[in-house]
Structure formats: C-alpha cells, structure tokens
Amino acid sequence: MSIIPAPISRFFHKTASPPHFYALADKLIPWLTVLFLLLLIPGLYGGLVMAPADYQQGDSYRIIYIHVPAAWMSLFIYVLMAIMGGIALVWRIKLAEVMLISSAPIGAGFTFIALVTGSLWGKPMWGTWWVWDARLTSELILLFLYLGVTSLYGAIEDKRDAARAVSILALVGVVNIPIIHYSVEWWNTLHQGPTVSKMDKPSIHISMLIPLLLMAVAFKVYYAIAVLQAAKLQLLKREASAQWVKSLLEKPQ
Amino acid sequence: MSLTQAVWAIIRRDLLLAFRRRAEMANPLLFFVMVVTLFPLAVGAQANLLQAMAPGVIWVSALLAALLSLDGLFRSDFEDGSLEQLLLSPHPLSVLILGKIFSHWLVTGLPLLLVAPLLALFLGLPEKAMPTLWLTLILATPMLSLIGAIGVALTVGLRRGGMILSLLVLPLYIPVLIFASSAVDRATSGLPVTAQINILMAMLLLALVLTPLPTAAALKMSVN
C-alpha cells in the first residue's frame, strides 16, 4: 500500500505526536547546546584570532564569519519552511505546521543579521552603507517574504487555517529562492562573486575556510536549538487543553 | 456542462458584472494616471530627468494600480456566496479560477494599454519605446493578476486584508518589475530587448501553469 516501510513510517508518526516530540526536544536541547559551543568557540577563535588578515581588506574581512553563515541560514531556513509547508499540506501533520511557524522569526532574524553585517562590511569596502546590488536587494526581498509569512499567520484567527495559508505562501515564496541565488550571475554588479562554492579550487585560503565552515555548522545547530525551543512553546499554546499538557504542568518540577 | 462551457460562463458573468459597474472599472485607470502625474510634481519637471525615469515610473504606477484592483477579484464573490458555489462545482477549481483571472485582467489590466501613450507623452518617453512599453504591458499585466490572485485568495477571508495583501504580493512582483522596466529602458536607448521579452514570456507561461494551483488551495482554505 505504501512505499515507505512500516518501521520508518511508525517512527515518523511517533515522533510527530506532540507529547512525544516535546519530550524528545527536551532531551535534545542540552546536547545540541554543548555541540553548538564546541563548534562556536573554535570557529570564532579560528576566525578572529588565528586566520591571517586579508591582503587587501585587512582585518575588516573578519565579519565574513558572521555575515556569510547568516546569509546561508537565511536561504536554508526558507527552503526548510517550504518543505515543512509541503508536508503540512499533503499529510496534515500538525508538527510540520508548528515547525514552519517557529522557523519564520528565526529566519527573519538571520536575514536581518546578514543585511546589517553586510552593510557594516560594505562601508569600509565599498565606501557606502547600502548599494542596490542584486544580492543585497534579494536579501532584502527575502526579509519581506519572512515578514509576510509572520504577519499572515498573525492575521488569520483560526490557527489551523493560518498554518495552511502560511504553508501555501512559503511554497509560493520558494520560487524566489533560485532567483535570489542565481541573481549573482544574472546582474553581476558590485558584490563579489561566490568564493566558497567553487569546490575544485576555492579562492579562499584553507586557514580562513575552516573557521568559516565551523561557524556555518554552528549556526545550523543554533537554529536547531532555537526552533526546538520555539516549537515547544507553540505546542504548549496549541495543545493547552490536551491531557498531556495538563499532566506536564501538574508534574512537580 | 463541460469544462470549457463552465469557464466561458464564468468569464461572461464576470464581464457582465464589470460592465454593470462601469464607474468602478475606471478607478484603476484614474489611479494609474494620477500616480504618474505626481512624479513630475515631486521631482521637478526637467525633461531629461523625467525621460530617464519614465520606464520605472510607468511600471511602478502600473504595479500599484494592479495591486489596488486586485481586491475586487474574489471579494464580492466571497461576500455573496458565489465563491462557495464555485468550490462545489465538479470541475477543477484551478481552471475555473483561470477564467475569473482572465476576465479580471480584461477589465483592469488591458485598459492600462490605452492610457500608456498618454503617460509616455507626459514623461517624454521616446516614441520608439512605445511598442516595447505595450509589449511589456501585454506580457506582464496578466502576470500581475495571476500572482496577485494567490495573495487575494489567501487574504479574502480577512476583514482588513489590504495591507497584508500588499506585503504578500509586492515581493513576488519584483522580478516582473525588473524585467519589464529594464526592457522599456533599453528600448528608450534603442538597444535590443529580446532577452527581457523572452524572460517575461517564460515567466508568464510559468505563472499561467503554476499560480492557479496555490490560488485554488488558498481559496479552499479561506472559504471553509
């Protein structure tokens, strides 16, 4: 009947049930926090202290260790939201809706960080806070897309309906992601081309690349921690009248 | 009733309704002209400045006019219950919606072509850019209706959906704006515009195929 083997689908159904997920998130968060710190500290130390200064940009290039991971995350989270939206629409899994909604403010935050650090970086490099370059502009559009998601969710009163609306919107918005990504090639302006993804011969030195990748993974782990926390809160709000929430609240801490 | 007949019936009905309320039909047009008129007043009447800005000004105004007229797409049908009838029909909703969008475009998008020469005159756009302006309007205004329909379908159930509608729809309009205005801009300087027109055509086909599906899904969500 189904192409997915029974044990796997059972695992997903079990994990997707709110009380089970809540307990799992509780268990995961401390471990993830440890992992996050293990990645963040060497990443920051490697990036800010050990990596050599750039021969052209001096020390000011070091903002790359915040800027680039944040920009990657802003795209990554939007794609993830669209996937959650697809799952929520097709299988009506409540947990996917919750994860989608919880991701939106975090994604907006990363997009905002990418914009601000980019503008701070642009001032010494290009001599101006803001240029209407393709990538900056599409990052700004991405921020608008995130804000559209959160405000649409806030505006619809029935939260089940709101989650469906937001799922549709996330799927529609993801059409813009390739435009954002390939805009570098489409309108090649002031912004430098990609330096890391040229995997055969990256034009970034290895001592700069390793901290950058560490930071990128650290940001991903941070997102996992933040989204689990937010999802826990969303679940408690949505399921406030359910038995498992009541017994959780009555349980002596 | 076959699917084709049903779509024709919807187009006929919507056009009839629009012609019964002719005054409302003129509103987006007037708005379009008014917004364009505001620009020379705001930035000054230097001919070369206005000419340089003309493609952008005309396209931003067209975008805003389209946005303003979007709310009428499903609003009255939602209020009088005929949208529910549409949902109950045995035909695929996404195709029926295409009929509604088409008649909406005939009433609000196509008339923009009629006033475009007037605005080109206001802003001193060279005559040789006129065919390109028309072409971009023909290709891109249907896209504005198609993409906008998603936003309207998502917000039609809300009492005050207007602000949210613009927040949802305007970011999605940006690619259209970029290619349409850059085509007109290049035509002004006599450069070839084939690339921009081709991309606009590709985007129109893509929108024609893809946008009715989320619109239908969003309408189902909004109505129940």
Tab-separated table of C-alpha atoms in Angstrom:
chain	number	residue	atom	x	y	z
A	1	MET	CA	0.000	0.000	0.000
A	2	SER	CA	2.679	2.446	0.934
A	3	ILE	CA	6.187	2.658	-0.465
A	4	ILE	CA	7.558	3.696	2.913
A	5	PRO	CA	8.470	0.670	5.083
A	6	ALA	CA	6.316	0.257	8.145
A	7	PRO	CA	9.019	0.784	10.817
A	8	ILE	CA	10.052	4.094	9.285
A	9	SER	CA	6.532	5.414	8.988
A	10	ARG	CA	5.865	4.269	12.563
A	11	PHE	CA	8.946	6.172	13.716
A	12	PHE	CA	7.709	9.329	11.980
A	13	HIS	CA	4.224	9.044	13.380
A	14	LYS	CA	5.586	8.551	16.855
A	15	THR	CA	7.977	11.497	16.615
A	16	ALA	CA	5.306	13.712	15.101
A	17	SER	CA	2.928	13.214	18.018
A	18	PRO	CA	3.126	16.352	20.161
A	19	PRO	CA	3.816	14.834	23.619
A	20	HIS	CA	6.497	12.600	22.182
A	21	PHE	CA	8.114	15.426	20.284
A	22	TYR	CA	8.005	17.642	23.348
A	23	ALA	CA	9.884	15.094	25.434
A	24	LEU	CA	12.361	14.466	22.627
A	25	ALA	CA	13.065	18.195	22.221
A	26	ASP	CA	13.618	18.446	25.970
A	27	LYS	CA	16.226	15.717	25.755
A	28	LEU	CA	17.927	17.057	22.631
A	29	ILE	CA	18.352	20.701	23.573
A	30	PRO	CA	21.155	20.268	26.190
A	31	TRP	CA	23.162	18.057	23.824
A	32	LEU	CA	22.716	20.474	20.969
A	33	THR	CA	23.809	23.348	23.189
A	34	VAL	CA	27.047	21.533	24.033
A	35	LEU	CA	27.625	20.808	20.338
A	36	PHE	CA	26.913	24.442	19.470
A	37	LEU	CA	29.520	25.699	21.942
A	38	LEU	CA	32.046	23.118	20.733
A	39	LEU	CA	31.660	24.466	17.209
A	40	LEU	CA	31.261	28.146	18.023
A	41	ILE	CA	34.321	28.631	20.218
A	42	PRO	CA	36.927	27.149	17.826
A	43	GLY	CA	35.105	28.776	14.921
A	44	LEU	CA	35.271	32.227	16.482
A	45	TYR	CA	38.828	31.747	17.729
A	46	GLY	CA	39.997	30.454	14.361
A	47	GLY	CA	38.235	33.224	12.513
A	48	LEU	CA	39.009	36.206	14.696
A	49	VAL	CA	42.470	35.302	16.029
A	50	MET	CA	44.211	32.558	14.071
A	51	ALA	CA	43.223	33.281	10.470
A	52	PRO	CA	45.611	35.721	8.747
A	53	ALA	CA	44.462	39.192	7.793
A	54	ASP	CA	43.371	39.616	4.189
A	55	TYR	CA	46.000	41.187	1.935
A	56	GLN	CA	43.515	43.711	0.577
A	57	GLN	CA	40.774	44.061	3.157
A	58	GLY	CA	42.911	43.798	6.299
A	59	ASP	CA	41.022	42.760	9.416
A	60	SER	CA	37.652	44.061	8.349
A	61	TYR	CA	37.002	40.965	6.263
A	62	ARG	CA	36.590	39.016	9.512
A	63	ILE	CA	32.918	39.976	9.620
A	64	ILE	CA	32.593	37.232	6.995
A	65	TYR	CA	32.434	34.713	9.864
A	66	ILE	CA	29.069	36.144	10.877
A	67	HIS	CA	27.830	37.527	7.595
A	68	VAL	CA	28.203	34.511	5.315
A	69	PRO	CA	26.814	31.865	7.716
A	70	ALA	CA	23.857	34.134	8.470
A	71	ALA	CA	23.195	34.652	4.774
A	72	TRP	CA	23.384	30.911	4.156
A	73	MET	CA	20.998	30.282	7.035
A	74	SER	CA	18.517	32.831	5.717
A	75	LEU	CA	18.179	30.843	2.500
A	76	PHE	CA	18.386	27.449	4.176
A	77	ILE	CA	15.588	28.197	6.638
A	78	TYR	CA	13.276	29.466	3.919
A	79	VAL	CA	13.743	26.294	1.881
A	80	LEU	CA	13.193	24.247	5.034
A	81	MET	CA	9.995	26.200	5.709
A	82	ALA	CA	8.740	25.418	2.226
A	83	ILE	CA	9.455	21.718	2.774
A	84	MET	CA	7.580	21.844	6.096
A	85	GLY	CA	4.763	23.629	4.290
A	86	GLY	CA	4.588	20.881	1.686
A	87	ILE	CA	4.498	18.221	4.397
A	88	ALA	CA	1.843	20.140	6.306
A	89	LEU	CA	-0.341	20.499	3.216
A	90	VAL	CA	-0.038	16.935	1.985
A	91	TRP	CA	-0.053	14.890	5.193
A	92	ARG	CA	-1.679	17.439	7.516
A	93	ILE	CA	0.967	16.812	10.147
A	94	LYS	CA	0.450	19.313	12.927
A	95	LEU	CA	4.088	19.241	13.927
A	96	ALA	CA	5.189	20.397	10.463
A	97	GLU	CA	2.922	23.433	10.817
A	98	VAL	CA	4.390	24.170	14.217
A	99	MET	CA	7.951	23.886	12.926
A	100	LEU	CA	7.128	26.138	9.958
A	101	ILE	CA	5.709	28.865	12.148
A	102	SER	CA	8.514	28.604	14.683
A	103	SER	CA	11.133	28.888	11.926
A	104	ALA	CA	9.831	32.117	10.423
A	105	PRO	CA	11.013	34.610	13.099
A	106	ILE	CA	14.388	32.850	13.366
A	107	GLY	CA	14.843	33.039	9.605
A	108	ALA	CA	13.857	36.687	9.616
A	109	GLY	CA	16.446	37.239	12.346
A	110	PHE	CA	19.236	35.626	10.321
A	111	THR	CA	18.222	37.621	7.247
A	112	PHE	CA	18.343	40.805	9.278
A	113	ILE	CA	21.790	39.901	10.658
A	114	ALA	CA	23.029	39.189	7.128
A	115	LEU	CA	21.748	42.564	5.941
A	116	VAL	CA	23.208	44.516	8.859
A	117	THR	CA	26.619	42.842	8.780
A	118	GLY	CA	26.694	43.192	5.008
A	119	SER	CA	26.030	46.882	5.324
A	120	LEU	CA	28.714	47.224	8.043
A	121	TRP	CA	31.145	45.392	5.781
A	122	GLY	CA	30.163	47.489	2.789
A	123	LYS	CA	31.031	50.771	4.476
A	124	PRO	CA	34.846	50.269	4.594
A	125	MET	CA	34.976	48.178	1.394
A	126	TRP	CA	32.672	49.991	-0.999
A	127	GLY	CA	32.540	53.307	0.871
A	128	THR	CA	28.789	53.188	1.325
A	129	TRP	CA	26.330	51.534	3.685
A	130	TRP	CA	23.986	50.342	1.011
A	131	VAL	CA	24.193	49.703	-2.696
A	132	TRP	CA	21.340	48.477	-4.846
A	133	ASP	CA	23.188	45.388	-5.812
A	134	ALA	CA	21.348	42.243	-6.798
A	135	ARG	CA	22.274	40.137	-3.793
A	136	LEU	CA	21.640	42.851	-1.230
A	137	THR	CA	18.304	43.592	-2.831
A	138	SER	CA	17.222	39.982	-2.955
A	139	GLU	CA	18.244	39.501	0.663
A	140	LEU	CA	16.000	42.451	1.479
A	141	ILE	CA	13.173	40.849	-0.515
A	142	LEU	CA	13.750	37.659	1.438
A	143	LEU	CA	13.264	39.630	4.648
A	144	PHE	CA	9.954	40.924	3.267
A	145	LEU	CA	8.929	37.362	2.428
A	146	TYR	CA	9.658	36.278	6.001
A	147	LEU	CA	7.721	39.230	7.392
A	148	GLY	CA	4.820	38.405	5.058
A	149	VAL	CA	4.718	34.885	6.475
A	150	THR	CA	4.650	36.041	10.090
A	151	SER	CA	2.089	38.784	9.512
A	152	LEU	CA	-0.233	36.496	7.532
A	153	TYR	CA	-0.039	33.943	10.337
A	154	GLY	CA	-0.840	36.631	12.860
A	155	ALA	CA	-3.780	37.986	10.864
A	156	ILE	CA	-5.776	34.765	10.486
A	157	GLU	CA	-7.533	33.896	13.688
A	158	ASP	CA	-8.090	30.180	13.289
A	159	LYS	CA	-4.548	28.883	13.710
A	160	ARG	CA	-5.137	25.688	11.751
A	161	ASP	CA	-6.278	27.789	8.764
A	162	ALA	CA	-3.430	30.224	9.338
A	163	ALA	CA	-0.917	27.397	9.188
A	164	ARG	CA	-2.341	26.195	5.879
A	165	ALA	CA	-2.258	29.707	4.436
A	166	VAL	CA	1.341	30.134	5.546
A	167	SER	CA	2.298	26.760	4.072
A	168	ILE	CA	0.933	27.825	0.692
A	169	LEU	CA	2.712	31.163	0.949
A	170	ALA	CA	6.027	29.515	1.843
A	171	LEU	CA	5.759	27.216	-1.171
A	172	VAL	CA	4.996	30.168	-3.419
A	173	GLY	CA	7.816	32.218	-1.971
A	174	VAL	CA	10.357	29.469	-2.501
A	175	VAL	CA	10.090	30.159	-6.224
A	176	ASN	CA	12.023	33.313	-5.403
A	177	ILE	CA	14.898	31.407	-3.825
A	178	PRO	CA	16.523	30.401	-7.146
A	179	ILE	CA	16.158	33.978	-8.344
A	180	ILE	CA	17.940	35.130	-5.218
A	181	HIS	CA	20.659	32.543	-5.605
A	182	TYR	CA	21.346	32.986	-9.302
A	183	SER	CA	20.977	36.731	-9.202
A	184	VAL	CA	24.742	36.874	-8.727
A	185	GLU	CA	25.179	35.572	-12.236
A	186	TRP	CA	22.195	37.498	-13.653
A	187	TRP	CA	23.104	41.000	-12.627
A	188	ASN	CA	26.804	40.943	-11.852
A	189	THR	CA	27.421	44.213	-10.063
A	190	LEU	CA	29.397	45.382	-7.080
A	191	HIS	CA	29.004	42.324	-4.900
A	192	GLN	CA	31.874	39.877	-5.169
A	193	GLY	CA	31.126	36.530	-6.770
A	194	PRO	CA	30.857	33.375	-4.694
A	195	THR	CA	34.201	32.281	-3.300
A	196	VAL	CA	33.474	29.146	-1.321
A	197	SER	CA	31.271	27.040	-3.581
A	198	LYS	CA	33.993	26.766	-6.211
A	199	MET	CA	34.917	23.472	-4.616
A	200	ASP	CA	37.587	22.385	-7.073
A	201	LYS	CA	39.765	25.351	-6.217
A	202	PRO	CA	38.241	27.673	-3.637
A	203	SER	CA	39.600	31.190	-3.910
A	204	ILE	CA	39.694	31.408	-0.105
A	205	HIS	CA	42.670	30.118	1.862
A	206	ILE	CA	42.194	26.943	3.881
A	207	SER	CA	43.027	28.680	7.197
A	208	MET	CA	40.149	31.074	6.540
A	209	LEU	CA	37.818	28.420	5.160
A	210	ILE	CA	37.884	26.038	8.141
A	211	PRO	CA	36.629	28.574	10.704
A	212	LEU	CA	34.004	29.694	8.194
A	213	LEU	CA	32.671	26.171	7.799
A	214	LEU	CA	32.768	25.651	11.577
A	215	MET	CA	30.715	28.810	12.013
A	216	ALA	CA	28.270	27.701	9.334
A	217	VAL	CA	27.643	24.393	11.130
A	218	ALA	CA	27.456	26.197	14.474
A	219	PHE	CA	24.755	28.478	13.070
A	220	LYS	CA	22.802	25.452	11.875
A	221	VAL	CA	22.975	23.865	15.318
A	222	TYR	CA	21.925	27.161	16.863
A	223	TYR	CA	18.912	27.199	14.545
A	224	ALA	CA	18.020	23.678	15.664
A	225	ILE	CA	18.140	24.748	19.328
A	226	ALA	CA	16.111	27.894	18.699
A	227	VAL	CA	13.477	26.188	16.570
A	228	LEU	CA	13.022	23.375	19.097
A	229	GLN	CA	12.530	25.891	21.879
A	230	ALA	CA	10.047	27.900	19.824
A	231	ALA	CA	8.222	24.758	18.730
A	232	LYS	CA	7.892	23.631	22.347
A	233	LEU	CA	6.211	26.917	23.196
A	234	GLN	CA	3.928	26.740	20.153
A	235	LEU	CA	2.929	23.197	21.052
A	236	LEU	CA	2.063	24.175	24.614
A	237	LYS	CA	-0.065	27.060	23.332
A	238	ARG	CA	-1.888	24.962	20.741
A	239	GLU	CA	-2.444	21.948	22.907
A	240	ALA	CA	-3.224	23.890	26.066
A	241	SER	CA	-6.354	21.839	26.675
A	242	ALA	CA	-4.805	18.464	25.892
A	243	GLN	CA	-4.286	15.907	28.615
A	244	TRP	CA	-0.510	15.632	28.186
A	245	VAL	CA	-0.012	19.381	28.718
A	246	LYS	CA	-2.114	19.267	31.876
A	247	SER	CA	-0.198	16.369	33.325
A	248	LEU	CA	3.063	18.082	32.343
A	249	LEU	CA	2.066	21.225	34.210
A	250	GLU	CA	0.876	19.339	37.263
A	251	LYS	CA	4.050	17.317	37.452
A	252	PRO	CA	6.208	18.675	40.307
A	253	GLN	CA	9.413	20.135	38.919
B	1	MET	CA	-21.888	21.399	-18.665
B	2	SER	CA	-18.394	20.810	-19.961
B	3	LEU	CA	-15.318	22.476	-18.511
B	4	THR	CA	-14.909	24.852	-21.454
B	5	GLN	CA	-18.528	25.923	-21.185
B	6	ALA	CA	-18.132	26.480	-17.469
B	7	VAL	CA	-15.066	28.660	-17.945
B	8	TRP	CA	-16.826	30.686	-20.636
B	9	ALA	CA	-19.836	31.100	-18.407
B	10	ILE	CA	-17.594	32.471	-15.644
B	11	ILE	CA	-15.835	34.878	-17.997
B	12	ARG	CA	-19.171	36.070	-19.381
B	13	ARG	CA	-20.659	36.542	-15.945
B	14	ASP	CA	-17.659	38.464	-14.609
B	15	LEU	CA	-17.505	40.719	-17.646
B	16	LEU	CA	-21.229	41.378	-17.392
B	17	LEU	CA	-20.887	42.266	-13.722
B	18	ALA	CA	-17.984	44.574	-14.505
B	19	PHE	CA	-19.910	46.397	-17.240
B	20	ARG	CA	-22.849	46.899	-14.900
B	21	ARG	CA	-20.481	48.837	-12.643
B	22	ARG	CA	-18.627	50.894	-15.202
B	23	ALA	CA	-17.613	53.589	-12.744
B	24	GLU	CA	-15.545	51.095	-10.781
B	25	MET	CA	-13.782	49.990	-13.936
B	26	ALA	CA	-12.322	53.448	-14.435
B	27	ASN	CA	-10.825	53.645	-10.943
B	28	PRO	CA	-7.561	51.734	-11.524
B	29	LEU	CA	-7.019	53.729	-14.726
B	30	LEU	CA	-7.514	57.047	-12.981
B	31	PHE	CA	-5.221	55.914	-10.203
B	32	PHE	CA	-2.569	54.953	-12.752
B	33	VAL	CA	-2.697	58.391	-14.387
B	34	MET	CA	-2.750	60.205	-11.035
B	35	VAL	CA	0.307	58.414	-9.653
B	36	VAL	CA	2.280	59.182	-12.801
B	37	THR	CA	1.200	62.813	-12.553
B	38	LEU	CA	2.567	63.018	-9.024
B	39	PHE	CA	6.135	62.245	-10.087
B	40	PRO	CA	6.888	65.407	-12.104
B	41	LEU	CA	5.367	67.435	-9.278
B	42	ALA	CA	7.583	65.737	-6.723
B	43	VAL	CA	10.934	65.541	-8.515
B	44	GLY	CA	10.677	68.624	-10.745
B	45	ALA	CA	9.872	68.991	-14.399
B	46	GLN	CA	13.324	68.686	-16.023
B	47	ALA	CA	12.658	66.909	-19.284
B	48	ASN	CA	15.816	64.764	-19.279
B	49	LEU	CA	15.268	63.598	-15.684
B	50	LEU	CA	11.670	62.629	-16.392
B	51	GLN	CA	12.644	60.845	-19.554
B	52	ALA	CA	15.276	58.824	-17.711
B	53	MET	CA	12.774	57.894	-15.009
B	54	ALA	CA	9.837	57.270	-17.333
B	55	PRO	CA	10.065	53.441	-17.687
B	56	GLY	CA	10.409	52.961	-13.951
B	57	VAL	CA	7.691	55.452	-13.083
B	58	ILE	CA	5.210	53.967	-15.527
B	59	TRP	CA	5.910	50.449	-14.328
B	60	VAL	CA	5.739	51.213	-10.617
B	61	SER	CA	2.447	53.011	-11.207
B	62	ALA	CA	1.089	50.087	-13.217
B	63	LEU	CA	2.108	47.766	-10.396
B	64	LEU	CA	0.307	49.872	-7.806
B	65	ALA	CA	-2.793	50.183	-9.995
B	66	ALA	CA	-2.856	46.404	-10.411
B	67	LEU	CA	-2.440	45.965	-6.665
B	68	LEU	CA	-5.310	48.338	-5.977
B	69	SER	CA	-7.667	46.499	-8.300
B	70	LEU	CA	-6.754	43.033	-7.001
B	71	ASP	CA	-9.084	43.074	-4.043
B	72	GLY	CA	-12.108	43.029	-6.360
B	73	LEU	CA	-11.045	39.689	-7.802
B	74	PHE	CA	-12.727	37.475	-5.215
B	75	ARG	CA	-14.150	39.906	-2.646
B	76	SER	CA	-17.724	40.299	-3.914
B	77	ASP	CA	-17.966	36.605	-4.781
B	78	PHE	CA	-16.782	35.763	-1.302
B	79	GLU	CA	-19.355	38.039	0.273
B	80	ASP	CA	-22.389	36.906	-1.739
B	81	GLY	CA	-21.528	33.216	-1.539
B	82	SER	CA	-20.932	32.533	-5.221
B	83	LEU	CA	-17.358	31.564	-4.404
B	84	GLU	CA	-18.713	28.616	-2.404
B	85	GLN	CA	-20.737	27.553	-5.448
B	86	LEU	CA	-17.564	27.702	-7.496
B	87	LEU	CA	-15.840	25.433	-4.989
B	88	LEU	CA	-18.717	22.951	-5.113
B	89	SER	CA	-18.594	22.661	-8.893
B	90	PRO	CA	-17.397	19.296	-10.245
B	91	HIS	CA	-14.811	20.996	-12.450
B	92	PRO	CA	-11.235	21.604	-11.260
B	93	LEU	CA	-11.202	24.837	-9.301
B	94	SER	CA	-7.833	25.962	-10.630
B	95	VAL	CA	-9.124	26.058	-14.215
B	96	LEU	CA	-12.297	27.902	-13.258
B	97	ILE	CA	-10.179	30.451	-11.407
B	98	LEU	CA	-8.167	30.983	-14.559
B	99	GLY	CA	-11.396	32.171	-16.183
B	100	LYS	CA	-12.002	34.615	-13.352
B	101	ILE	CA	-8.443	35.916	-13.548
B	102	PHE	CA	-8.715	36.319	-17.319
B	103	SER	CA	-11.848	38.435	-17.120
B	104	HIS	CA	-10.335	40.449	-14.284
B	105	TRP	CA	-7.315	41.127	-16.461
B	106	LEU	CA	-9.519	42.158	-19.401
B	107	VAL	CA	-11.219	44.709	-17.189
B	108	THR	CA	-8.279	46.064	-15.184
B	109	GLY	CA	-5.049	45.148	-16.959
B	110	LEU	CA	-5.824	45.654	-20.621
B	111	PRO	CA	-7.135	49.241	-20.243
B	112	LEU	CA	-3.689	50.246	-18.984
B	113	LEU	CA	-2.545	49.834	-22.589
B	114	LEU	CA	-4.961	52.563	-23.645
B	115	VAL	CA	-3.592	55.194	-21.295
B	116	ALA	CA	0.051	54.178	-21.697
B	117	PRO	CA	0.616	56.517	-24.710
B	118	LEU	CA	-0.776	59.413	-22.707
B	119	LEU	CA	1.659	58.747	-19.875
B	120	ALA	CA	4.537	58.305	-22.292
B	121	LEU	CA	3.668	61.759	-23.592
B	122	PHE	CA	3.588	63.208	-20.057
B	123	LEU	CA	7.038	61.892	-19.265
B	124	GLY	CA	8.615	62.463	-22.671
B	125	LEU	CA	9.272	58.784	-23.384
B	126	PRO	CA	10.603	58.499	-26.966
B	127	GLU	CA	8.122	57.184	-29.498
B	128	LYS	CA	10.379	54.308	-30.459
B	129	ALA	CA	9.980	52.850	-26.954
B	130	MET	CA	6.201	52.760	-27.290
B	131	PRO	CA	5.888	49.293	-28.916
B	132	THR	CA	8.109	47.820	-26.209
B	133	LEU	CA	6.063	49.500	-23.488
B	134	TRP	CA	2.934	47.983	-24.969
B	135	LEU	CA	4.531	44.592	-25.330
B	136	THR	CA	5.723	44.556	-21.725
B	137	LEU	CA	2.280	45.652	-20.550
B	138	ILE	CA	0.590	42.893	-22.567
B	139	LEU	CA	3.008	40.261	-21.238
B	140	ALA	CA	3.389	41.427	-17.674
B	141	THR	CA	-0.032	42.680	-16.560
B	142	PRO	CA	-1.562	39.173	-16.808
B	143	MET	CA	1.272	38.050	-14.581
B	144	LEU	CA	0.348	40.713	-12.045
B	145	SER	CA	-3.216	39.373	-11.986
B	146	LEU	CA	-2.080	35.755	-11.792
B	147	ILE	CA	0.422	36.280	-8.978
B	148	GLY	CA	-1.869	38.693	-7.193
B	149	ALA	CA	-4.667	36.124	-7.220
B	150	ILE	CA	-2.646	33.976	-4.790
B	151	GLY	CA	-2.414	36.865	-2.355
B	152	VAL	CA	-6.107	37.735	-2.695
B	153	ALA	CA	-7.112	34.116	-2.194
B	154	LEU	CA	-5.037	33.969	0.991
B	155	THR	CA	-6.466	37.180	2.443
B	156	VAL	CA	-10.051	37.239	1.169
B	157	GLY	CA	-11.374	35.856	4.434
B	158	LEU	CA	-9.788	38.639	6.468
B	159	ARG	CA	-11.719	41.771	7.302
B	160	ARG	CA	-8.787	44.073	6.697
B	161	GLY	CA	-6.612	42.163	4.261
B	162	GLY	CA	-5.480	45.165	2.215
B	163	MET	CA	-2.201	45.928	3.940
B	164	ILE	CA	-1.234	42.281	4.255
B	165	LEU	CA	-2.125	41.739	0.608
B	166	SER	CA	0.442	44.301	-0.495
B	167	LEU	CA	3.059	42.842	1.848
B	168	LEU	CA	2.480	39.378	0.384
B	169	VAL	CA	2.232	40.302	-3.255
B	170	LEU	CA	4.737	43.100	-3.837
B	171	PRO	CA	7.867	40.983	-3.181
B	172	LEU	CA	6.584	38.469	-5.715
B	173	TYR	CA	6.067	41.261	-8.259
B	174	ILE	CA	9.679	42.361	-8.146
B	175	PRO	CA	11.064	40.082	-10.907
B	176	VAL	CA	8.277	41.265	-13.221
B	177	LEU	CA	9.082	44.876	-12.429
B	178	ILE	CA	12.796	44.403	-13.030
B	179	PHE	CA	12.487	42.822	-16.456
B	180	ALA	CA	9.570	44.915	-17.718
B	181	SER	CA	11.080	48.266	-16.790
B	182	SER	CA	14.541	47.295	-17.977
B	183	ALA	CA	13.056	46.290	-21.369
B	184	VAL	CA	11.413	49.712	-21.719
B	185	ASP	CA	14.579	51.393	-20.513
B	186	ARG	CA	16.696	49.632	-23.137
B	187	ALA	CA	14.169	50.406	-25.860
B	188	THR	CA	14.485	54.088	-24.956
B	189	SER	CA	18.160	53.989	-25.862
B	190	GLY	CA	17.496	51.905	-28.959
B	191	LEU	CA	19.062	48.700	-27.636
B	192	PRO	CA	17.650	45.236	-28.395
B	193	VAL	CA	15.141	43.958	-25.846
B	194	THR	CA	14.752	40.342	-26.982
B	195	ALA	CA	16.282	38.880	-23.816
B	196	GLN	CA	13.951	40.763	-21.458
B	197	ILE	CA	10.889	39.975	-23.574
B	198	ASN	CA	11.825	36.301	-23.711
B	199	ILE	CA	12.226	36.128	-19.950
B	200	LEU	CA	8.891	37.901	-19.465
B	201	MET	CA	7.234	35.419	-21.801
B	202	ALA	CA	8.795	32.487	-19.955
B	203	MET	CA	7.661	33.898	-16.623
B	204	LEU	CA	4.143	34.425	-18.000
B	205	LEU	CA	3.905	30.807	-19.137
B	206	LEU	CA	5.243	29.617	-15.799
B	207	ALA	CA	2.768	31.791	-13.917
B	208	LEU	CA	-0.085	30.602	-16.139
B	209	VAL	CA	0.668	26.989	-15.289
B	210	LEU	CA	1.709	27.267	-11.659
B	211	THR	CA	-0.223	30.078	-9.958
B	212	PRO	CA	-3.791	28.684	-10.290
B	213	LEU	CA	-2.863	25.714	-8.076
B	214	PRO	CA	-1.893	27.634	-4.915
B	215	THR	CA	-4.738	30.065	-5.611
B	216	ALA	CA	-7.238	27.214	-5.601
B	217	ALA	CA	-5.714	25.717	-2.446
B	218	ALA	CA	-5.794	29.112	-0.723
B	219	LEU	CA	-9.425	29.726	-1.710
B	220	LYS	CA	-10.431	26.382	-0.219
B	221	MET	CA	-8.659	27.408	2.974
B	222	SER	CA	-10.280	30.861	3.028
B	223	VAL	CA	-13.843	29.701	2.396
B	224	ASN	CA	-14.219	26.962	4.996
